[in-house]
XYZ file of N, CA and C in Angstrom:
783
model
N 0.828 -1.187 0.000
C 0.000 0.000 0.000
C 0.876 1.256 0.000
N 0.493 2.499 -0.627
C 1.468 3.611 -0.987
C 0.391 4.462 0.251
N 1.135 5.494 0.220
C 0.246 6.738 1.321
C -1.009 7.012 0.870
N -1.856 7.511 2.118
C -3.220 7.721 1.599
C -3.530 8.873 0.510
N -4.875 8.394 0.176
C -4.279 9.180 -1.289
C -5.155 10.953 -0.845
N -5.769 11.374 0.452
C -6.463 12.813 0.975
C -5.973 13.019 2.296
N -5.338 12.133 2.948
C -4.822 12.283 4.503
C -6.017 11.837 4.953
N -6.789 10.443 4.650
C -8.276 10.212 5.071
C -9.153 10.874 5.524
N -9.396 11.791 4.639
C -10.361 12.360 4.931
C -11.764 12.169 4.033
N -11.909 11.549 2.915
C -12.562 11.334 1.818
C -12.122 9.409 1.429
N -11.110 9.370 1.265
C -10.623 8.243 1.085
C -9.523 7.521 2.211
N -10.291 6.484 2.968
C -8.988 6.248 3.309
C -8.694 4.354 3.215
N -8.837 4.270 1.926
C -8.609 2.488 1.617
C -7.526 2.879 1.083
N -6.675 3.976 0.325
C -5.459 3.784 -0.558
C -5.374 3.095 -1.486
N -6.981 2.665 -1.756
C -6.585 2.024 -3.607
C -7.021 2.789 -4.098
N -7.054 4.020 -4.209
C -7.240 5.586 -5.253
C -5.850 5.338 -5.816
N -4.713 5.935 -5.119
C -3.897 5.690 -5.630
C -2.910 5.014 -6.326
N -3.613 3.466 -5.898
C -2.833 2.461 -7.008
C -3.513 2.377 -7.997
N -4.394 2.971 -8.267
C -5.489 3.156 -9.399
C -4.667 4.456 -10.850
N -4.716 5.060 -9.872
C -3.662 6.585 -10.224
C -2.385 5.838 -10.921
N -1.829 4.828 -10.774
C -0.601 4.332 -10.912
C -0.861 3.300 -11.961
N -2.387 2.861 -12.155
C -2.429 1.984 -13.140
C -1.678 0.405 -12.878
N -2.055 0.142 -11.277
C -1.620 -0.873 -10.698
C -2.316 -1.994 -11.155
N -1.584 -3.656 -11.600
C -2.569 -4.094 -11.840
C -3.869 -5.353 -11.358
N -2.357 -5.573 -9.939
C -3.189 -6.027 -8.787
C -2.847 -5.796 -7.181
N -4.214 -5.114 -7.104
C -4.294 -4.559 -5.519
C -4.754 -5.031 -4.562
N -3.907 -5.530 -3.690
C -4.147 -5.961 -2.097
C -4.868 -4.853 -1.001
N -5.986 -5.483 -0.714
C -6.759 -4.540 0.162
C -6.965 -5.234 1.814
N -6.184 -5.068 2.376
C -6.477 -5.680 4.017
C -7.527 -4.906 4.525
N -8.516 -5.667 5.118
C -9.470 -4.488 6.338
C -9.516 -5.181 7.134
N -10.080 -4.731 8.445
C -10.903 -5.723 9.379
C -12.147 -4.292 10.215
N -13.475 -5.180 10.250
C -14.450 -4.828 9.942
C -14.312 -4.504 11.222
N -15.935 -3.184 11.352
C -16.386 -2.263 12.606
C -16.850 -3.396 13.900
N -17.299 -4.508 13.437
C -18.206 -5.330 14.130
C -17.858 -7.051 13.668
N -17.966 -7.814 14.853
C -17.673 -9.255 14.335
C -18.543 -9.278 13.315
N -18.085 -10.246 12.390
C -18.659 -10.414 11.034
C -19.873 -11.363 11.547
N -19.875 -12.071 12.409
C -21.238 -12.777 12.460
C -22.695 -12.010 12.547
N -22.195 -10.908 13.368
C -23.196 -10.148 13.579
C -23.806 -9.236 12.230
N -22.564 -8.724 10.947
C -23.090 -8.549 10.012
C -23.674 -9.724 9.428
N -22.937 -10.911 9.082
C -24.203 -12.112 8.556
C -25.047 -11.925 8.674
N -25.325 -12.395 10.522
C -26.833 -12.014 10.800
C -27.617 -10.555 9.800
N -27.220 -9.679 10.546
C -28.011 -8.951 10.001
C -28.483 -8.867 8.447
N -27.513 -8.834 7.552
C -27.770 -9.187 6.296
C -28.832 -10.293 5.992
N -28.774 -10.798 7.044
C -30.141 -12.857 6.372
C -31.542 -12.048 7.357
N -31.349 -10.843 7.832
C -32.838 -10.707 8.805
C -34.137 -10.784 7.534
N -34.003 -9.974 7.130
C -34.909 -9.378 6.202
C -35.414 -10.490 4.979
N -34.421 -11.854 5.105
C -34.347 -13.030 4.175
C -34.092 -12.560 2.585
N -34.739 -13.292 1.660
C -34.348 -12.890 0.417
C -33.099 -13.334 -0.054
N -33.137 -13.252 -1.559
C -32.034 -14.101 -2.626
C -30.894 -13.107 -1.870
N -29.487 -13.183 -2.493
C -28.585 -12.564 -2.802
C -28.464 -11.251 -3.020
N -29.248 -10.917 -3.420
C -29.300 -9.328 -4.166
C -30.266 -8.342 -3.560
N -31.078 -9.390 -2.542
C -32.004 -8.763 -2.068
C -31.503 -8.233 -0.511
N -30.351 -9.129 -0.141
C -29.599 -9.076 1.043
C -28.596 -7.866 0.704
N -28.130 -7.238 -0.442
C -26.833 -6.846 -0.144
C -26.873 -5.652 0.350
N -28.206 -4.780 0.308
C -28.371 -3.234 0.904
C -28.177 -3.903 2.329
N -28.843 -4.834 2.844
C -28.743 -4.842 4.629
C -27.151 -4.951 5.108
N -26.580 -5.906 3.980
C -24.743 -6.539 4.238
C -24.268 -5.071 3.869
N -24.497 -4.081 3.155
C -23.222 -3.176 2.925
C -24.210 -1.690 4.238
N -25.541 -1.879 4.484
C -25.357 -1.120 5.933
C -25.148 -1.653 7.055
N -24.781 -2.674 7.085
C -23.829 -3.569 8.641
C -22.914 -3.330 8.722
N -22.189 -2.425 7.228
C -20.954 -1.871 7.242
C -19.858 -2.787 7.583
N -19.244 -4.078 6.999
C -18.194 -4.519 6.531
C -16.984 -3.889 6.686
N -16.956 -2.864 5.635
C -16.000 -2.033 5.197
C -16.431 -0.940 5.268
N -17.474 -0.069 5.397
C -17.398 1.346 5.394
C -17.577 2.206 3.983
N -18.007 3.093 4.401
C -18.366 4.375 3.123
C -17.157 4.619 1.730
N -16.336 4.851 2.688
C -15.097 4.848 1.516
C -14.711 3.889 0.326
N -15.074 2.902 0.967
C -15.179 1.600 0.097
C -16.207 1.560 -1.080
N -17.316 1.687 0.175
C -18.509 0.938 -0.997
C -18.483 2.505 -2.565
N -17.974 3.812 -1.927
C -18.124 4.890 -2.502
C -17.858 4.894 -3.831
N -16.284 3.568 -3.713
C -15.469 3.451 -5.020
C -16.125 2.868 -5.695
N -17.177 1.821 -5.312
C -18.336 1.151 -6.511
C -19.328 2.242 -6.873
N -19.648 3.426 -6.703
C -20.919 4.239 -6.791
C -21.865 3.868 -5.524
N -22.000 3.299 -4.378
C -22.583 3.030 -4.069
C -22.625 4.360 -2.810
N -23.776 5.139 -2.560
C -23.483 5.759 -0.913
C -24.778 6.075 -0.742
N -24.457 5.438 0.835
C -26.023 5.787 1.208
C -26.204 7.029 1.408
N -27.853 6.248 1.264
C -29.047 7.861 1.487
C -28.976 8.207 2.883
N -28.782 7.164 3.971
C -29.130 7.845 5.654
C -28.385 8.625 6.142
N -28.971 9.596 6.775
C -28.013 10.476 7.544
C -26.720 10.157 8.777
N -25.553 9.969 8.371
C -24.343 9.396 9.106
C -23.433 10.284 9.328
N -22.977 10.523 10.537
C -22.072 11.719 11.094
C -20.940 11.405 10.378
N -20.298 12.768 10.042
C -19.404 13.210 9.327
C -18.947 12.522 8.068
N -20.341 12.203 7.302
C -20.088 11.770 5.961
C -20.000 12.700 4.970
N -19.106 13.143 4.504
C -19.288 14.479 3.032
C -19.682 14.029 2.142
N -20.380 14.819 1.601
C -21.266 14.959 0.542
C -20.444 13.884 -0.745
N -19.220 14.464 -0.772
C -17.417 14.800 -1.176
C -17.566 12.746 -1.423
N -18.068 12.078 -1.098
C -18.166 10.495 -1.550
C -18.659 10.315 -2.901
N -19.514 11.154 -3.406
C -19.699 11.164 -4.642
C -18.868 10.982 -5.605
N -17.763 11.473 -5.309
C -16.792 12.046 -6.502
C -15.624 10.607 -6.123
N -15.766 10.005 -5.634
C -14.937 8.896 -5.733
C -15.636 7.690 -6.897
N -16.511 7.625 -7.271
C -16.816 6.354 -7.984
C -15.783 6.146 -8.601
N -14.902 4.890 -8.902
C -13.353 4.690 -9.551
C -14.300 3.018 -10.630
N -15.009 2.304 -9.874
C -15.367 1.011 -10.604
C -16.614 1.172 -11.476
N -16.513 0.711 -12.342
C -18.054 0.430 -13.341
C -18.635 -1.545 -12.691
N -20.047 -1.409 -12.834
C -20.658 -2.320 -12.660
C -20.492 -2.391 -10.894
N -20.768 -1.898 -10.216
C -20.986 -1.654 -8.631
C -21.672 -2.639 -8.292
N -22.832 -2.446 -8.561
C -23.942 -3.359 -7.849
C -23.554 -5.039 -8.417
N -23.310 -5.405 -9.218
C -22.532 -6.501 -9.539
C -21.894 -7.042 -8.787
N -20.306 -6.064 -8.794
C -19.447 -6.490 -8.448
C -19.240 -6.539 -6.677
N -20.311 -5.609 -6.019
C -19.946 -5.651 -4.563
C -21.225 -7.081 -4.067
N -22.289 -7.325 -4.894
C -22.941 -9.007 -5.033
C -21.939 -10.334 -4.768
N -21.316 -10.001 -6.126
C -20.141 -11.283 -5.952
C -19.190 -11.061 -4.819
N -18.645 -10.318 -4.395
C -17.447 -9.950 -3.188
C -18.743 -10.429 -1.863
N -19.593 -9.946 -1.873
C -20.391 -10.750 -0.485
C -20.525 -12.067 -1.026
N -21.098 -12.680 -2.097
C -21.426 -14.091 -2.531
C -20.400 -14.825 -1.932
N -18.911 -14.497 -1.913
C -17.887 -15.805 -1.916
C -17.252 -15.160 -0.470
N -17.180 -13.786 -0.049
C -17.309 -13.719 1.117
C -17.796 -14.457 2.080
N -19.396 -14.415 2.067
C -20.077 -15.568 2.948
C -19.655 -16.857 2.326
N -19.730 -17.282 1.726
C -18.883 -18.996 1.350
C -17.511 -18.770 2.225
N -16.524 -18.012 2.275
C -15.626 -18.682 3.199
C -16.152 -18.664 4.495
N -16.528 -17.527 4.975
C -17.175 -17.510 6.163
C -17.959 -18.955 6.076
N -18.924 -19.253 6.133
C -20.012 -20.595 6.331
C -18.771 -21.577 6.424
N -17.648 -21.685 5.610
C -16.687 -23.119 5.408
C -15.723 -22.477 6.616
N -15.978 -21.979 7.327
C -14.411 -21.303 8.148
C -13.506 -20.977 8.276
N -13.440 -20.336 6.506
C -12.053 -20.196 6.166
C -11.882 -18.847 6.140
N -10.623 -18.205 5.959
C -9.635 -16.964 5.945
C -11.064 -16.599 5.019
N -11.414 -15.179 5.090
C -11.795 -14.904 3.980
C -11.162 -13.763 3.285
N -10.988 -14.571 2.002
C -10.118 -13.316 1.017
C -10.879 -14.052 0.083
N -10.621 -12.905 -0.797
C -11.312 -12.924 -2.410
C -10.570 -11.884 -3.251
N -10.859 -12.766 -4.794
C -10.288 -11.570 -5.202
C -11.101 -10.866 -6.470
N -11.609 -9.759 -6.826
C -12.637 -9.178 -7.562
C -11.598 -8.937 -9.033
N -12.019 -10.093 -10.021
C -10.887 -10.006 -11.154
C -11.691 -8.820 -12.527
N -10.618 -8.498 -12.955
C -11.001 -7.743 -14.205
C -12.190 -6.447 -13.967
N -11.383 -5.946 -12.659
C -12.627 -4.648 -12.490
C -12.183 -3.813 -13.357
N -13.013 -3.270 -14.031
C -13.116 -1.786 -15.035
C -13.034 -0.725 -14.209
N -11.849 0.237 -14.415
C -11.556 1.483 -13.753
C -12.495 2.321 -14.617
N -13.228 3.143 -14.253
C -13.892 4.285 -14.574
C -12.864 5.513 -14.535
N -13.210 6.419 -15.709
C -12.424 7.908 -16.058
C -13.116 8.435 -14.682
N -11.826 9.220 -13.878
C -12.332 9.743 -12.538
C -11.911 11.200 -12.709
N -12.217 12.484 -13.553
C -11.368 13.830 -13.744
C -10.872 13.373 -12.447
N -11.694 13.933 -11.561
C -11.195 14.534 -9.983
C -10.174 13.669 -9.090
N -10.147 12.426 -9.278
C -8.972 11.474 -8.669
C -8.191 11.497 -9.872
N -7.963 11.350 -11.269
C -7.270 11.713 -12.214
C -6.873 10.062 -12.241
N -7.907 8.756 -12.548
C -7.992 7.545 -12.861
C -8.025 7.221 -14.066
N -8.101 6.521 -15.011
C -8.060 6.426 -16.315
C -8.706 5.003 -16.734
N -9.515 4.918 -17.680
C -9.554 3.496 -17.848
C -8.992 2.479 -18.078
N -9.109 1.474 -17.359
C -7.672 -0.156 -17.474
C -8.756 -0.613 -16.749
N -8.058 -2.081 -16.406
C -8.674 -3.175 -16.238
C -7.924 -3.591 -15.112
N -8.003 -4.069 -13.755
C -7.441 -4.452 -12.646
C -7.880 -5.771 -11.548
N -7.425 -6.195 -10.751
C -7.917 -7.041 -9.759
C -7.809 -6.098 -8.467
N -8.565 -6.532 -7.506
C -8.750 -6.009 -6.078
C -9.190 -7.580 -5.355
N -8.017 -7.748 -4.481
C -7.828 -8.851 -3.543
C -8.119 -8.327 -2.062
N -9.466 -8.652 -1.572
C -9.550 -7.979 -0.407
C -9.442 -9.028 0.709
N -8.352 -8.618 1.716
C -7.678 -9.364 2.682
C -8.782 -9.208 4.223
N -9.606 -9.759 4.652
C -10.931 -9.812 5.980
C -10.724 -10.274 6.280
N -10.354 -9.777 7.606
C -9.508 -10.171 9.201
C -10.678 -10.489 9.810
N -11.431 -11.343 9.964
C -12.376 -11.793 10.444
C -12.080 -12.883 11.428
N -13.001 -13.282 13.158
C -12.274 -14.221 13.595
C -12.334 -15.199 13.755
N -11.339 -16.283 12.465
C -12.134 -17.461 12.399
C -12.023 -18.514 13.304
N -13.135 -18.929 13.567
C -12.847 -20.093 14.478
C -11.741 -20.813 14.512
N -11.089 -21.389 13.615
C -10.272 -22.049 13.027
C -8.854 -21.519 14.851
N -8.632 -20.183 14.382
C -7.603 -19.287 14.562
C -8.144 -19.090 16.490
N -9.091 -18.750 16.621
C -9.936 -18.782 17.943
C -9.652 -19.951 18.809
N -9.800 -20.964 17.853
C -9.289 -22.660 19.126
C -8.290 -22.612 19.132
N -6.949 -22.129 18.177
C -6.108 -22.837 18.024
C -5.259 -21.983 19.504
N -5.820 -20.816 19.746
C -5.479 -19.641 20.212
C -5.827 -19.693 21.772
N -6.987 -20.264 22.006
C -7.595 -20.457 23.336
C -6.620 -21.984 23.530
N -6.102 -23.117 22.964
C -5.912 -24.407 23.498
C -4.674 -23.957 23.857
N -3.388 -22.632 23.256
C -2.329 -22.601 23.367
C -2.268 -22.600 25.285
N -0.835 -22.335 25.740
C -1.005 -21.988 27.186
C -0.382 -20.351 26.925
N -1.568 -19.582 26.788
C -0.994 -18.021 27.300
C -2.154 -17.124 27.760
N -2.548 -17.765 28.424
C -4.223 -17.109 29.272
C -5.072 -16.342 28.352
N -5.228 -16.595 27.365
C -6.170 -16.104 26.155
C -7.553 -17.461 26.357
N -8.780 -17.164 26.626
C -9.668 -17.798 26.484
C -10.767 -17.977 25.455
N -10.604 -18.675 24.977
C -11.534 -18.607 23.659
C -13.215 -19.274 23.776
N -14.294 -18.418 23.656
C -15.529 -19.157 24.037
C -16.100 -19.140 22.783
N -16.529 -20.545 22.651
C -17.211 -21.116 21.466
C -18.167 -21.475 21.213
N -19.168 -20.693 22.332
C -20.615 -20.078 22.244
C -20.860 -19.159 21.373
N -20.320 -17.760 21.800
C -20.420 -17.053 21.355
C -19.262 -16.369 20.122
N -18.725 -17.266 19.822
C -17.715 -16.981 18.408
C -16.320 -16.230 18.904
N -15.777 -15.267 19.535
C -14.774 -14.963 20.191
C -14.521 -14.917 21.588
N -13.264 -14.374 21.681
C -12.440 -14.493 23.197
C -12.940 -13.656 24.114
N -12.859 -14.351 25.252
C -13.251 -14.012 26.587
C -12.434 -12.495 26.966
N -13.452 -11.816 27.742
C -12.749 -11.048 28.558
C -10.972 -11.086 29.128
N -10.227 -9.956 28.892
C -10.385 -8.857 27.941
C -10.213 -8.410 26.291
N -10.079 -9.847 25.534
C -9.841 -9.607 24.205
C -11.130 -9.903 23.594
N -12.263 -9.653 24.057
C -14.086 -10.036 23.273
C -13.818 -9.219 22.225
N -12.959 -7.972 21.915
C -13.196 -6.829 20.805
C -12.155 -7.626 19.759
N -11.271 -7.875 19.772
C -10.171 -8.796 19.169
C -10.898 -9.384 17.915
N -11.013 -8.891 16.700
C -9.827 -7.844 16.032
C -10.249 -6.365 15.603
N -11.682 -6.058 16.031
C -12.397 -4.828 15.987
C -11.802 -4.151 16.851
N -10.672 -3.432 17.243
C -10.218 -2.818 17.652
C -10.798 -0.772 16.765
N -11.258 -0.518 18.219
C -12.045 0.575 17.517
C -10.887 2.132 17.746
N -11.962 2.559 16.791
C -10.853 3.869 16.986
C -11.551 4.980 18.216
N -11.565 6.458 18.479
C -12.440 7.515 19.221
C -13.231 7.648 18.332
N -14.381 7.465 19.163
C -15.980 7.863 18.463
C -16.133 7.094 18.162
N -15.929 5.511 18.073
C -16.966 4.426 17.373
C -17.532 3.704 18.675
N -18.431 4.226 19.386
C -18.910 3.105 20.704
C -17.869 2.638 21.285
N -17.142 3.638 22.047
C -15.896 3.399 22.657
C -15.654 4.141 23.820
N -16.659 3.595 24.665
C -17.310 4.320 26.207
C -15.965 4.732 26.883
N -15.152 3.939 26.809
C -14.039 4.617 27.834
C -13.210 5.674 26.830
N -13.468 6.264 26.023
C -12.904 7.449 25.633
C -13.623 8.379 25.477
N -13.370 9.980 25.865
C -14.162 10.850 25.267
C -14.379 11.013 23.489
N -15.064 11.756 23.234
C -15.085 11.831 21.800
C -14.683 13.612 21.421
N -13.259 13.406 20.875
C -12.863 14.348 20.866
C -12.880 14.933 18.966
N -13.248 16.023 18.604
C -13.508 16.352 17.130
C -12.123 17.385 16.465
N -11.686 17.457 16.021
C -10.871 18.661 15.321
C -11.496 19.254 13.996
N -11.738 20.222 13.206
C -12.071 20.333 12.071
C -13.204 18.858 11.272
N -14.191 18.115 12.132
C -14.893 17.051 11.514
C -13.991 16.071 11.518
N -12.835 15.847 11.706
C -12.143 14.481 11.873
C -11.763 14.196 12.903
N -11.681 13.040 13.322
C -11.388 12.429 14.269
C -9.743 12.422 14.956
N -9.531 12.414 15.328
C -7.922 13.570 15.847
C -7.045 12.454 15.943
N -6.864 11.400 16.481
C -6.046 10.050 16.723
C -6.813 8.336 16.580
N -6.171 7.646 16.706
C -6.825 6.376 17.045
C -6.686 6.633 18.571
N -7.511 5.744 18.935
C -7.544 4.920 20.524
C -6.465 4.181 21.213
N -4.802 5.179 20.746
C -3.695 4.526 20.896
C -3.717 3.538 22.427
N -3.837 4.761 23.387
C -3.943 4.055 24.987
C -5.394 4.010 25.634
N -6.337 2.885 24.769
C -7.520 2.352 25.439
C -7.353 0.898 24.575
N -5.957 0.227 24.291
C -6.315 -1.115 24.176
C -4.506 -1.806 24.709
N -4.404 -2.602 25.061
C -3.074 -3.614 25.863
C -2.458 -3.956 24.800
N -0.511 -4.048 24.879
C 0.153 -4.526 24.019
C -0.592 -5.891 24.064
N -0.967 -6.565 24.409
C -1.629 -8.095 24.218
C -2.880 -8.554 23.076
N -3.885 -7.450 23.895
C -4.583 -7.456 22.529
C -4.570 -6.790 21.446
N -3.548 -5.819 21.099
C -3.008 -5.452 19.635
C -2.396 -6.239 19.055
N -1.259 -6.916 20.038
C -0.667 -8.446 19.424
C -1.470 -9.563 19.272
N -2.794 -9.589 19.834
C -3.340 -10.554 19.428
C -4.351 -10.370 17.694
N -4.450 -9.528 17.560
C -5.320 -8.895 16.464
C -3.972 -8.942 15.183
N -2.692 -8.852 15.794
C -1.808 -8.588 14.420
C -1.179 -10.066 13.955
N -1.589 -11.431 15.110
C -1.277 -12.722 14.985
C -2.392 -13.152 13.876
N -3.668 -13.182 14.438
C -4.645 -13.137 13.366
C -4.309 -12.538 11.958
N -3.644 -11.290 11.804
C -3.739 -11.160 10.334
C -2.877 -12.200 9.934
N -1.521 -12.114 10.944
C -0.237 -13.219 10.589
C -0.777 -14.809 10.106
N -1.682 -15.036 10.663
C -2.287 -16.046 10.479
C -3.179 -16.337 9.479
N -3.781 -15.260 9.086
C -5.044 -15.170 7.933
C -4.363 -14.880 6.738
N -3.062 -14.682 6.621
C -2.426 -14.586 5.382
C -1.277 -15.863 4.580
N -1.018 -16.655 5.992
C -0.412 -17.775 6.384
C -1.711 -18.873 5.813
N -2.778 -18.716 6.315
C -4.033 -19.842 5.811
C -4.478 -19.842 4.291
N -4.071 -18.599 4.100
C -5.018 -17.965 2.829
C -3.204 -18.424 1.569
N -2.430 -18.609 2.008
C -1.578 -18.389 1.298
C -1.361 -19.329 -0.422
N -1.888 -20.417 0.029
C -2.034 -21.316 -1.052
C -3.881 -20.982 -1.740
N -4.287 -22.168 -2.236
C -5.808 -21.969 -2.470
C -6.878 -22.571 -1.475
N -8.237 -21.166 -1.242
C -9.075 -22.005 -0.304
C -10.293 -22.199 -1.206
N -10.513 -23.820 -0.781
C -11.737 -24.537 -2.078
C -12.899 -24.583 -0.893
N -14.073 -24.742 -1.250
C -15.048 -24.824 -0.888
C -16.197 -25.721 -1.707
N -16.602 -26.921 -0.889
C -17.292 -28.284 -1.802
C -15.986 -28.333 -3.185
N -15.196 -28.645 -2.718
C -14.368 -29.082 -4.181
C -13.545 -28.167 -5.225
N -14.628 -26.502 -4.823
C -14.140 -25.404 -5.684
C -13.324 -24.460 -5.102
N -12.790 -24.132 -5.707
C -11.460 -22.960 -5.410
C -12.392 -21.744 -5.273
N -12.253 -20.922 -4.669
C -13.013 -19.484 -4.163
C -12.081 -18.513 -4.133
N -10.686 -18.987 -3.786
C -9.233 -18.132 -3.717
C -8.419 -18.691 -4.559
N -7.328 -18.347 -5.232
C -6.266 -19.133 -5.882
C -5.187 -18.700 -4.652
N -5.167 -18.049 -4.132
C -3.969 -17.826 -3.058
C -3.315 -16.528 -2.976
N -2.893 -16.497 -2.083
C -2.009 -15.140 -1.944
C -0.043 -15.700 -2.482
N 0.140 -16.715 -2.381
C 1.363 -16.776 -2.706
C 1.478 -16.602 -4.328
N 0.496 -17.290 -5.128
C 0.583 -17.039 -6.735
C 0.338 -15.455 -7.193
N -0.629 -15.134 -6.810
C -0.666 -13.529 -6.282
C 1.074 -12.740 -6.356
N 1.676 -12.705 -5.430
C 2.934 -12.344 -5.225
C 4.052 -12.820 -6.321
N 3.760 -14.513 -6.275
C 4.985 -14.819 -7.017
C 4.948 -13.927 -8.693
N 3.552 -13.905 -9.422
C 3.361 -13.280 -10.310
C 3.829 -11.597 -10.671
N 3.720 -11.508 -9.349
C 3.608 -10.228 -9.500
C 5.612 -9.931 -8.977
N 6.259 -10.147 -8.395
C 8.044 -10.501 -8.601
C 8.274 -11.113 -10.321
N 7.316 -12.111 -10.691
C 8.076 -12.150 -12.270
C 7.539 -11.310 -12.917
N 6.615 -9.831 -12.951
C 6.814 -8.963 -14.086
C 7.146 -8.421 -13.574
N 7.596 -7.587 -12.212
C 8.168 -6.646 -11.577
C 9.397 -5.593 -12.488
N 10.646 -6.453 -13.010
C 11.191 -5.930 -13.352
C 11.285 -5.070 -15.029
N 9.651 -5.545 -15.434
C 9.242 -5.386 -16.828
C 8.679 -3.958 -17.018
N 8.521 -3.209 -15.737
C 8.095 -2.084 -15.712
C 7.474 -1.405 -14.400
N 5.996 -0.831 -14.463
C 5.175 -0.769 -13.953
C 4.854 -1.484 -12.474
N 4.286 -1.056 -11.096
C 3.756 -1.836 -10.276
C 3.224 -2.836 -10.654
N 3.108 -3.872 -10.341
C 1.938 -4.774 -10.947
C 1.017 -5.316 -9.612
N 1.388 -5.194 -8.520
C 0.876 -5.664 -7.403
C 1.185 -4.691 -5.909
N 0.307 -3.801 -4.900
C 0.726 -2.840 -4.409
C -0.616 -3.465 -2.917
């Protein structure tokens, strides 16, 4: 990932700018506002096919405004300190499509318990004047730090007083937030909510333990370690891997251009 491409204030995923660069495959790590089960849930309340679910899955917020912005997508509800200013990011053609399929195989790893990564092939960059994007053709590999069970037992059986309860999908008191580690202002009672100019002034450096930051950065260590070869599901591949990913992208490296950022 290169620097953000507004000082996050409008954008802060940083694939504007590998876009800008005419990158031609981009690694996107997140990890979501809320355990992902709880978005599942919410997404299946309302029932309905696929398509009928994805307004409830992209306001459970996954990923957030900035994201969905780059498909055209932004909501209508009124949400503190959203600018208007999201408009002007649309970077992808075919939105509603393409953010369908990214939940479709999303939930498939989730349901199988696996790492979930995916990767969204042959997205069409849209002419952006105002980000100054151009049309090409790209992949977006999005890396969801989600906590999989898998990673949860293996984590609670170790001996280092981490408890893992498998009722309720994550770890016991004090790592239950593990890997939603929130920032000021997201339902984060023990901090005030402090504003500067509409942005949010710092993360929540000292309201979380070197333990559970290290435990949230083992998980990615781990979710990139699982994900590294291919993850199949009933028989089918859903990922080709993060290592073919890389290795591809070291043999054109020296042919020019980024090819992988």
């Amino acid at each position: 990932m290169s620097s953000r491409s507004d000082g996050v204030i409008v954008d802060n995923t940083a694939i504007i700018p590998q876009l800008q660069r005419n990158v031609e495959h981009i690694l996107f790590p997140n990890t979501p506002y809320s355990h992902y089960k709880h978005i599942y849930a919410a997404a299946r309340a309302g029932g309905g096919d696929a398509s009928a679910r994805l307004p409830a899955w992209i306001a459970a917020s996954p990923f957030g405004t900035d994201f969905w912005s780059l498909f055209g997508w932004v909501s209508g509800a009124p949400i503190a300190l959203q600018p208007a200013s999201y408009l002007i990011s649309h970077v992808f053609e075919d939105g509603h499509a393409r953010l369908l399929e990214l939940m479709v195989h999303l939930d498939k790893l989730y349901e199988a318990g696996l790492p979930m990564v995916y990767t969204l092939k042959r997205l069409r960059v849209a002419e952006n004047p105002f980000w100054g994007t151009e049309p090409y053709e790209c992949s977006l590999t999005v890396i969801f730090y989600y906590l999989a069970p898998a990673f949860g037992r293996a984590v609670g059986e170790a001996d280092n007083g981490v408890e893992w309860d498998e009722a309720k999908g994550q770890f016991r008191a004090p790592y239950q937030d593990v890997p939603t580690l929130k920032m000021v202002g997201q339902d984060l009672r023990s901090q005030p909510l402090k504003f500067s100019g509409g942005c949010i002034p710092r993360l929540n450096l000292d309201g979380y333990t070197n333990g559970q930051i290290n435990l949230s950065n083992y998980l990615a260590t781990w979710t990139v370690d699982q994900a590294w070869g291919p993850l199949m599901v009933d028989g089918q591949v859903v990922f080709e891997g993060i290592g073919p990913i890389l290795e591809r992208a070291a043999a054109a490296a020296p042919a020019g251009p980024a090819a992988v950022s």
